[in-house]
Short mmCIF file of N, CA, C and O in Angstrom, two decimals:
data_model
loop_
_atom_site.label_atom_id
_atom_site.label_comp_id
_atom_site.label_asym_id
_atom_site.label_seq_id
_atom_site.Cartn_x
_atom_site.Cartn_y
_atom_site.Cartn_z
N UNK A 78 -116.04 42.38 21.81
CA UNK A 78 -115.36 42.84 23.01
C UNK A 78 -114.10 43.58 22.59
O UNK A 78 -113.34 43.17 21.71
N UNK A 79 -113.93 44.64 23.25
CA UNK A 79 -112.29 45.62 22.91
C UNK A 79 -111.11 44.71 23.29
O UNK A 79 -110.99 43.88 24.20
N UNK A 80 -110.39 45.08 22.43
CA UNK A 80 -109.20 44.49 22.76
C UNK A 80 -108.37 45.00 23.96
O UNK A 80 -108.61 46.19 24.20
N UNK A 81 -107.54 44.48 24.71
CA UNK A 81 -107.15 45.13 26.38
C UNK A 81 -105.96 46.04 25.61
O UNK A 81 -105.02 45.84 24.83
N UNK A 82 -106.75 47.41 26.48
CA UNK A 82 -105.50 48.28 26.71
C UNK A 82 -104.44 48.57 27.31
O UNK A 82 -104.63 49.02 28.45
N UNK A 83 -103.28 48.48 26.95
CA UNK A 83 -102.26 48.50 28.35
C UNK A 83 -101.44 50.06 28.17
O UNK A 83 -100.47 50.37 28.87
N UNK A 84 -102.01 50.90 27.17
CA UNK A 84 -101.16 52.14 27.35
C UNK A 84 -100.93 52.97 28.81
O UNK A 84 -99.87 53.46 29.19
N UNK A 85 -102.09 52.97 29.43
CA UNK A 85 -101.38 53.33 31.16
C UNK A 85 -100.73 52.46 31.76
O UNK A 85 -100.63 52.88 32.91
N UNK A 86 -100.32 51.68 31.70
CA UNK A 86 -99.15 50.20 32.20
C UNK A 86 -98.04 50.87 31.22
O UNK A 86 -96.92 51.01 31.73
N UNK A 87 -98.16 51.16 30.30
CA UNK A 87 -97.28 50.92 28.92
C UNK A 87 -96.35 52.34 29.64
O UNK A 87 -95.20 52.19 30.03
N UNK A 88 -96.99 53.50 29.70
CA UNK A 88 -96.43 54.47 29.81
C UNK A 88 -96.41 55.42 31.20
O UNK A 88 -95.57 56.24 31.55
N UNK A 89 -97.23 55.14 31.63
CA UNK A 89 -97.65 55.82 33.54
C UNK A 89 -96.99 54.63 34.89
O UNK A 89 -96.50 54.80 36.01
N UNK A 90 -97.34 53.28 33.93
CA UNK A 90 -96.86 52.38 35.33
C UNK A 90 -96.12 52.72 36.19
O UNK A 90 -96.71 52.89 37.25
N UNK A 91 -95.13 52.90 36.23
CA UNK A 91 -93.86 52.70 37.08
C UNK A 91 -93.93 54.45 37.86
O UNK A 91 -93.33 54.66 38.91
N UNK A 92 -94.77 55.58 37.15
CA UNK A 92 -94.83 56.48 37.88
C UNK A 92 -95.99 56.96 38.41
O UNK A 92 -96.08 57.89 39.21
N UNK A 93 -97.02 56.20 37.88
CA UNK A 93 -98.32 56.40 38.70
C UNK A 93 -99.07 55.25 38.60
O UNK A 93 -100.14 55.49 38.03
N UNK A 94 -98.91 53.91 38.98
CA UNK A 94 -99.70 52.95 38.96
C UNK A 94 -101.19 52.53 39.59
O UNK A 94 -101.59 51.37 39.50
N UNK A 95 -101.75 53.29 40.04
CA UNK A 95 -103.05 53.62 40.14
C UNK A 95 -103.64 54.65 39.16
O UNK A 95 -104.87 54.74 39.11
N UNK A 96 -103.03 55.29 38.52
CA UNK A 96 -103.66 55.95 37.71
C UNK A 96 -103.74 54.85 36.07
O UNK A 96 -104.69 54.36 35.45
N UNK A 97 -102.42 54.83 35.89
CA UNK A 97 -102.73 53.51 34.97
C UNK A 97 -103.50 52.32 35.04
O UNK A 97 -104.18 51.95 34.09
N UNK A 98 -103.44 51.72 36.05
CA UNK A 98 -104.95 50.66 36.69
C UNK A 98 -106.18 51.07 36.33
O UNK A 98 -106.91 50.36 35.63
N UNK A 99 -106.57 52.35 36.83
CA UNK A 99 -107.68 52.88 36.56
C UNK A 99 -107.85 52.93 34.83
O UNK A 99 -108.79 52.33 34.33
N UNK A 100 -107.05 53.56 34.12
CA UNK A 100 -107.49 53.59 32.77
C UNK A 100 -107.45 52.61 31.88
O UNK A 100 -108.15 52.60 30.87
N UNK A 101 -106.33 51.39 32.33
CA UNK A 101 -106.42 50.69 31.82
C UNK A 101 -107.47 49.39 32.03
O UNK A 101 -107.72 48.64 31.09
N UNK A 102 -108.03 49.23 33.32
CA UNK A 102 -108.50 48.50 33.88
C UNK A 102 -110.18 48.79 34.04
O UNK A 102 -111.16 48.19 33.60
N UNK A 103 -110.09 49.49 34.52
CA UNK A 103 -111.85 50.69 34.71
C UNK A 103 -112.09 51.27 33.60
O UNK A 103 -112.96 50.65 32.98
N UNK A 104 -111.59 52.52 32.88
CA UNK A 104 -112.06 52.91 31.82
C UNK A 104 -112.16 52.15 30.48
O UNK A 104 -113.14 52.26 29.73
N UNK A 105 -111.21 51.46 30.24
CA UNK A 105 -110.84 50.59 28.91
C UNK A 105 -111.55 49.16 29.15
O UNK A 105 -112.08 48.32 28.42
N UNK A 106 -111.28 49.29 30.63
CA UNK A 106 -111.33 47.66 30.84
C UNK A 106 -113.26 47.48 30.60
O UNK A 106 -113.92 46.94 29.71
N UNK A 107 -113.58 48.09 31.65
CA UNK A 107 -115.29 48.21 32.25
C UNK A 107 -116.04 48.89 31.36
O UNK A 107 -117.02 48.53 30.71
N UNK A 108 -115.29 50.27 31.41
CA UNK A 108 -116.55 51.44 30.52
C UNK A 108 -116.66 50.96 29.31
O UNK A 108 -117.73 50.94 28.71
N UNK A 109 -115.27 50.41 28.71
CA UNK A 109 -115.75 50.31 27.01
C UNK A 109 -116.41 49.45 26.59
O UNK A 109 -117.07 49.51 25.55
N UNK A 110 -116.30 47.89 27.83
CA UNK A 110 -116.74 46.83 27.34
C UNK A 110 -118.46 47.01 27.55
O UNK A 110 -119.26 46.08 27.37
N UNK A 111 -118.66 47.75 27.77
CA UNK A 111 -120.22 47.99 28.21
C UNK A 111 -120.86 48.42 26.68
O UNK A 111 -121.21 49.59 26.54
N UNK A 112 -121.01 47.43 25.46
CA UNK A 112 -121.74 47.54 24.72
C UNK A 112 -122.60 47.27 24.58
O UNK A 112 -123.04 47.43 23.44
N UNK A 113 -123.58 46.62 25.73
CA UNK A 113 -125.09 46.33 25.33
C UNK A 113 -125.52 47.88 25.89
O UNK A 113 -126.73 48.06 25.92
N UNK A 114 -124.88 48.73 26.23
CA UNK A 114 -125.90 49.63 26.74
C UNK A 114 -124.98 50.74 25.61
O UNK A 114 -125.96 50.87 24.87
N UNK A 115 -124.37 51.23 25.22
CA UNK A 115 -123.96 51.33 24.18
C UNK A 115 -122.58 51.09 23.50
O UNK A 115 -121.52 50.71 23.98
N UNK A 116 -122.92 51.44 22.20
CA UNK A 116 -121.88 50.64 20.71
C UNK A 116 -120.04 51.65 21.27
O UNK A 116 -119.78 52.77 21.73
N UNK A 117 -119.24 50.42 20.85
CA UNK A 117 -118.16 51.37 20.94
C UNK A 117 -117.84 52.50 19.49
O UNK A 117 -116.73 52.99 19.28
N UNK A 118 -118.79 52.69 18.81
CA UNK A 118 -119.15 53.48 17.38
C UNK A 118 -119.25 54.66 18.25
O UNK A 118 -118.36 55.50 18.38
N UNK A 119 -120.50 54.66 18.88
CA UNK A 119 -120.89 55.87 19.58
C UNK A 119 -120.11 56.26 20.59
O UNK A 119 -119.94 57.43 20.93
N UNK A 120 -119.56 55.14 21.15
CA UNK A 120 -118.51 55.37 22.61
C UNK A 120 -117.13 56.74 21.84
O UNK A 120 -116.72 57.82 22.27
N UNK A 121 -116.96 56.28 21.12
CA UNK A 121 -115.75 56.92 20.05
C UNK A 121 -116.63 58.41 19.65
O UNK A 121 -116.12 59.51 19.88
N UNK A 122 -117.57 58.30 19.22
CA UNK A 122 -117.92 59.60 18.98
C UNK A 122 -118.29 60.58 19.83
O UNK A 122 -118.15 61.77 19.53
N UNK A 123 -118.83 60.16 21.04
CA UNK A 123 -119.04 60.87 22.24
C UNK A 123 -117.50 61.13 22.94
O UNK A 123 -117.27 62.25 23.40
N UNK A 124 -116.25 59.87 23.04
CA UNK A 124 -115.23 60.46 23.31
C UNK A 124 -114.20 61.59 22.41
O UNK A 124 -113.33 62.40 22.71
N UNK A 125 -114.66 61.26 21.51
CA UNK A 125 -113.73 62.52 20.08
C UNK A 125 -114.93 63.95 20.69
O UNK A 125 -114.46 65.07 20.81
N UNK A 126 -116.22 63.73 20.97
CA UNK A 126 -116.71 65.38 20.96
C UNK A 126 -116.12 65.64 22.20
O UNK A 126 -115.46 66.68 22.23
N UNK A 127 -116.19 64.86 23.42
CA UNK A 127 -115.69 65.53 24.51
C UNK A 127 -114.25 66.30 24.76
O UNK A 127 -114.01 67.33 25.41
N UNK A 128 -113.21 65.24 23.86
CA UNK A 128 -112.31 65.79 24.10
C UNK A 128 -112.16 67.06 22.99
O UNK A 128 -111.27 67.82 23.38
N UNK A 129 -112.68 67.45 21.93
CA UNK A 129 -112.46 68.55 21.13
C UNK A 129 -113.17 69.61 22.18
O UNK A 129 -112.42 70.57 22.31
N UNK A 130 -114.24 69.73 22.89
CA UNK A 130 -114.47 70.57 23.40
C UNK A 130 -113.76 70.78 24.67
O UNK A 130 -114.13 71.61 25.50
N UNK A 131 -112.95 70.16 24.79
CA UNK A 131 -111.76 70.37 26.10
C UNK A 131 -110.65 70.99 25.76
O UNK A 131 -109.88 71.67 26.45
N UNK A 132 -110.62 70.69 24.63
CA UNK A 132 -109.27 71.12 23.54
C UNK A 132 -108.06 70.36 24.16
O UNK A 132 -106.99 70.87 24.48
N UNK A 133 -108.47 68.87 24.29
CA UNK A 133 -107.82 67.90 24.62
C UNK A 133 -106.96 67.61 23.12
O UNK A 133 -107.37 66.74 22.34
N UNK A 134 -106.15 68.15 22.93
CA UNK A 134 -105.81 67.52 21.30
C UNK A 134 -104.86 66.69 21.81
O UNK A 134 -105.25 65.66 21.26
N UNK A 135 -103.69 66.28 22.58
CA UNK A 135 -103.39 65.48 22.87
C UNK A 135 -103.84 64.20 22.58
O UNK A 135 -103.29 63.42 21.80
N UNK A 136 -104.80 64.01 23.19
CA UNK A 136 -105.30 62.39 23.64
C UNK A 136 -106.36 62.02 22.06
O UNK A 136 -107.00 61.03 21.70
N UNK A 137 -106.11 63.36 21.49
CA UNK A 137 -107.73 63.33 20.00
C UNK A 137 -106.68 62.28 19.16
O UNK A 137 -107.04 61.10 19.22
N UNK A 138 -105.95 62.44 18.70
CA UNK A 138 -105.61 61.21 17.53
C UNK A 138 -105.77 60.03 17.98
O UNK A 138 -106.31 59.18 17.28
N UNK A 139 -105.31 59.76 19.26
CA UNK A 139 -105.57 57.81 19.20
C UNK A 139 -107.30 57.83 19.67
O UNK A 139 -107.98 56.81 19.72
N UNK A 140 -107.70 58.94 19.90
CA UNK A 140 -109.88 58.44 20.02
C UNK A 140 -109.75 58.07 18.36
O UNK A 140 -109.86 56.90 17.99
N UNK A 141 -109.51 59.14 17.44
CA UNK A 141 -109.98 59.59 16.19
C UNK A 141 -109.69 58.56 15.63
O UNK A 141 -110.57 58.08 14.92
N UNK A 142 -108.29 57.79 15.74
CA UNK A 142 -108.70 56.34 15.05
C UNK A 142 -109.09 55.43 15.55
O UNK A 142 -109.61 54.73 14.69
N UNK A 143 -109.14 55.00 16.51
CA UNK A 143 -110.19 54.26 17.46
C UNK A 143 -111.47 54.58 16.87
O UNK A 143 -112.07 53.56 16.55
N UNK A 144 -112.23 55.90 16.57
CA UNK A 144 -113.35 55.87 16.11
C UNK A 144 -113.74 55.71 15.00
O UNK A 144 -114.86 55.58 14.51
N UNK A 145 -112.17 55.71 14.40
CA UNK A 145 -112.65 55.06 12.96
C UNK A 145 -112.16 53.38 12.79
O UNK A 145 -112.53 52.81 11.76
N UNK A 146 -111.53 52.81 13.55
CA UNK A 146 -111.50 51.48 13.45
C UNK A 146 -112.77 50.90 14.11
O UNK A 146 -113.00 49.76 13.69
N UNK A 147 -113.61 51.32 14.94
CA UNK A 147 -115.05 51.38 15.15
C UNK A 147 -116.18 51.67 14.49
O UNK A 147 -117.35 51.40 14.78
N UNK A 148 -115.77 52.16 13.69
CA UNK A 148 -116.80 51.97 12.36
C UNK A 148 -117.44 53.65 11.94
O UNK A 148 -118.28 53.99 11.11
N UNK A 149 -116.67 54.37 12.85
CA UNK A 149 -117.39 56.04 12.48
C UNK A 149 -116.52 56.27 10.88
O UNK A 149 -115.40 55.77 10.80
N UNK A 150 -117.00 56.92 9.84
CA UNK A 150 -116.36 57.17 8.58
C UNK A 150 -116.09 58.61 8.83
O UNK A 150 -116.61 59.30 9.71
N UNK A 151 -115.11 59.02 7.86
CA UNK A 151 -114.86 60.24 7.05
C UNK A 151 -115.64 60.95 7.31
O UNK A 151 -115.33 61.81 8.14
N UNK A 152 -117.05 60.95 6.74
CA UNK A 152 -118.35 62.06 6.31
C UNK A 152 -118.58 62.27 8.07
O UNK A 152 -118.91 63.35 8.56
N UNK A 153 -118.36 61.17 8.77
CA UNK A 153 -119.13 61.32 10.14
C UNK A 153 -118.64 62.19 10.92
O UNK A 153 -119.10 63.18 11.48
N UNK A 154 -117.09 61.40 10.86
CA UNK A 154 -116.36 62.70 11.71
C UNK A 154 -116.24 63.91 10.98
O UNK A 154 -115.78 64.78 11.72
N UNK A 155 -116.42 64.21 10.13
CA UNK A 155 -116.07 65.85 9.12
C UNK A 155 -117.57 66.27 10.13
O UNK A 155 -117.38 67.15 10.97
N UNK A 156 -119.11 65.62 10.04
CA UNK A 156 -119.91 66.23 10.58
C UNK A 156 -120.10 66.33 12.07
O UNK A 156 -120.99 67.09 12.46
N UNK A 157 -119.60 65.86 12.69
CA UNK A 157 -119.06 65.57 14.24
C UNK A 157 -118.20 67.25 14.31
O UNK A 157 -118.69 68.24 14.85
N UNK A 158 -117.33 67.22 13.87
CA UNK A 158 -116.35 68.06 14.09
C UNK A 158 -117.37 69.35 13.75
O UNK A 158 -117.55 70.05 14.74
N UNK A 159 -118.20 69.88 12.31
CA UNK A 159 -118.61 70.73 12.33
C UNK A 159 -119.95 71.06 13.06
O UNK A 159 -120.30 72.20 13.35
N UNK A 160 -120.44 70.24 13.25
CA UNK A 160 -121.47 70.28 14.39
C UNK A 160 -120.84 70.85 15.76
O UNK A 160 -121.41 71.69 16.45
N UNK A 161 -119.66 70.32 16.07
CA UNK A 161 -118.70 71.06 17.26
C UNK A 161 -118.97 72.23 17.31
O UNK A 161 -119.74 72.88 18.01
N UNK A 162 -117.90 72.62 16.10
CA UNK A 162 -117.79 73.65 15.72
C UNK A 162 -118.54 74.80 16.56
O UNK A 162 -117.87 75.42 17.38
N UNK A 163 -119.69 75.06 16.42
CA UNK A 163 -120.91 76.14 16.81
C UNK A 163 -120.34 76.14 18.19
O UNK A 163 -119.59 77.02 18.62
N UNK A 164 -120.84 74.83 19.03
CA UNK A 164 -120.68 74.97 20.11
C UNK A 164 -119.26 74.83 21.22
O UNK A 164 -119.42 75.04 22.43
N UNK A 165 -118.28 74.56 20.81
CA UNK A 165 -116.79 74.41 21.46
C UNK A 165 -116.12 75.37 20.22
O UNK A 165 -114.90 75.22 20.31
N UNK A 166 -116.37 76.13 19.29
CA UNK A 166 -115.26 76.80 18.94
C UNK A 166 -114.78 76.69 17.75
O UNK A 166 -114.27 75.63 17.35
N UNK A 167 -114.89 77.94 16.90
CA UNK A 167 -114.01 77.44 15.32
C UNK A 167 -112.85 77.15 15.53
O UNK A 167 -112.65 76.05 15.03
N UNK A 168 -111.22 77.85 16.39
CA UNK A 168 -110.42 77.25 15.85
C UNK A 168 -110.00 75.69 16.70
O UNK A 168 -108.88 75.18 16.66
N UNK A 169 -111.23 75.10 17.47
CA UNK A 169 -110.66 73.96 17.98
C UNK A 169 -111.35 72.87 16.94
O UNK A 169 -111.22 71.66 17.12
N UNK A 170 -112.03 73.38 15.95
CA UNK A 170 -112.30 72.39 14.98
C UNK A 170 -111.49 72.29 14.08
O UNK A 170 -111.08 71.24 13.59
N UNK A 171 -111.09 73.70 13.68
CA UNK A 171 -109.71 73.82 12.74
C UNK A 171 -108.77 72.64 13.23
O UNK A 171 -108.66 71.57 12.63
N UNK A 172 -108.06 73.02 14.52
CA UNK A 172 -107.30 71.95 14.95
C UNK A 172 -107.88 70.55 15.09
O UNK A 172 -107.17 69.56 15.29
N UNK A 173 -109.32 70.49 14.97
CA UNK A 173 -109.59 69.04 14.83
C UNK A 173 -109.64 68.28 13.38
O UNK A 173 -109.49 67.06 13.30
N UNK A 174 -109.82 68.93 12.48
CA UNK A 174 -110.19 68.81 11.28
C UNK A 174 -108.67 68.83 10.55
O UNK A 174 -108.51 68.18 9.51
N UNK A 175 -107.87 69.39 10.97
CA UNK A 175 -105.99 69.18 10.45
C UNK A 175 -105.90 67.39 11.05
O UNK A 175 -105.59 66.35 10.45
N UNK A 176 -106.23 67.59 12.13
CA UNK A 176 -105.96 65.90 12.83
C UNK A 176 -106.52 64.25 12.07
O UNK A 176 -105.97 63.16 11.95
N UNK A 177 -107.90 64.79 11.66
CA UNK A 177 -109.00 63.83 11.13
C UNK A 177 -108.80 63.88 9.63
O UNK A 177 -109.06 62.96 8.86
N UNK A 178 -108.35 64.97 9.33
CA UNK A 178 -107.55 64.75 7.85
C UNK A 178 -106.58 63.62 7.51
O UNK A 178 -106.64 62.81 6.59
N UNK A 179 -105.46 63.82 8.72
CA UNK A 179 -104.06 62.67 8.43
C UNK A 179 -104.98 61.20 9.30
O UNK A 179 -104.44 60.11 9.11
N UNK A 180 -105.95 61.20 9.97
CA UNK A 180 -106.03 59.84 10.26
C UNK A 180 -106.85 59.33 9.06
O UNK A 180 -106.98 58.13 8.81
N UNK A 181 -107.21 60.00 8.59
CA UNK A 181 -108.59 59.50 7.31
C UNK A 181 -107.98 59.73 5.95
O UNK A 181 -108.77 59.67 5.00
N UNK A 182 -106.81 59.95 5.71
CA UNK A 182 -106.45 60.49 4.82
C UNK A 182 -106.61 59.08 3.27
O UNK A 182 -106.69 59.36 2.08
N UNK A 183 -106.62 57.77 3.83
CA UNK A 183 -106.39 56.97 2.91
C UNK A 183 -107.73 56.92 2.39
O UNK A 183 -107.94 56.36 1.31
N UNK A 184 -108.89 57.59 3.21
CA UNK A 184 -109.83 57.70 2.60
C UNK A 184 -110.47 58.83 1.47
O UNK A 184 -111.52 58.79 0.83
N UNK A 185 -109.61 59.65 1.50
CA UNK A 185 -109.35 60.98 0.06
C UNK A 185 -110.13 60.56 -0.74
O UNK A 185 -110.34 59.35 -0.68
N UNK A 186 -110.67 61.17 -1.52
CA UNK A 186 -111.17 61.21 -2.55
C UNK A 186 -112.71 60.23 -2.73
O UNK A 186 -113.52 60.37 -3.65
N UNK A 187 -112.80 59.21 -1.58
CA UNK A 187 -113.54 58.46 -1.43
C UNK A 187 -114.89 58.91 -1.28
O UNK A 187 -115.79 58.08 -1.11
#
């Protein structure tokens, strides 16, 4: 089971507390815990492609390690990102691939 998120409490509460409810409560709370229908592995990789093809870079570093404290590796996301690539855009992989560098970085050389 995910551990509870409180970053919309943490940071939206006090100026949009229904919007923080919702993400923290519904999306984090409901959507993620829904792993018999699927893994939060895949949940992470389907949320890192969506948001690169939004050119959400904002919100991409805390998916990108989320998807790697979920168990996606290095090789996965490098092929995630270039698989993007084709379809959302070379330089929003560029900018994804600068990002997935510094979260993966302790994995170098590995």
């Amino acid at each position: 089971m995910a551990d509870k998120v409180t970053a919309g409490h943490d940071l939206l509460g006090d100026f949009a507390p229904k919007f923080a409810e919702l993400n923290d409560d519904v999306l984090f709370g409901q959507v993620w815990s829904r792993e018999a229908e699927l893994s939060p592995r895949d949940r992470s990789m389907i949320t890192v492609s969506a948001l690169l093809s939004g050119g959400n870079f904002e919100q991409l570093p805390v998916h990108m390690t989320k998807a790697k404290a979920n168990g996606v590796t290095k090789e996965e996301m490098a092929e995630v990102i270039t698989h993007l690539a084709f379809y959302c855009g070379w330089p929003k992989a560029w900018s994804a691939f600068n990002l997935a560098k510094e979260i993966y970085k302790d994995q170098e050389g590995a």
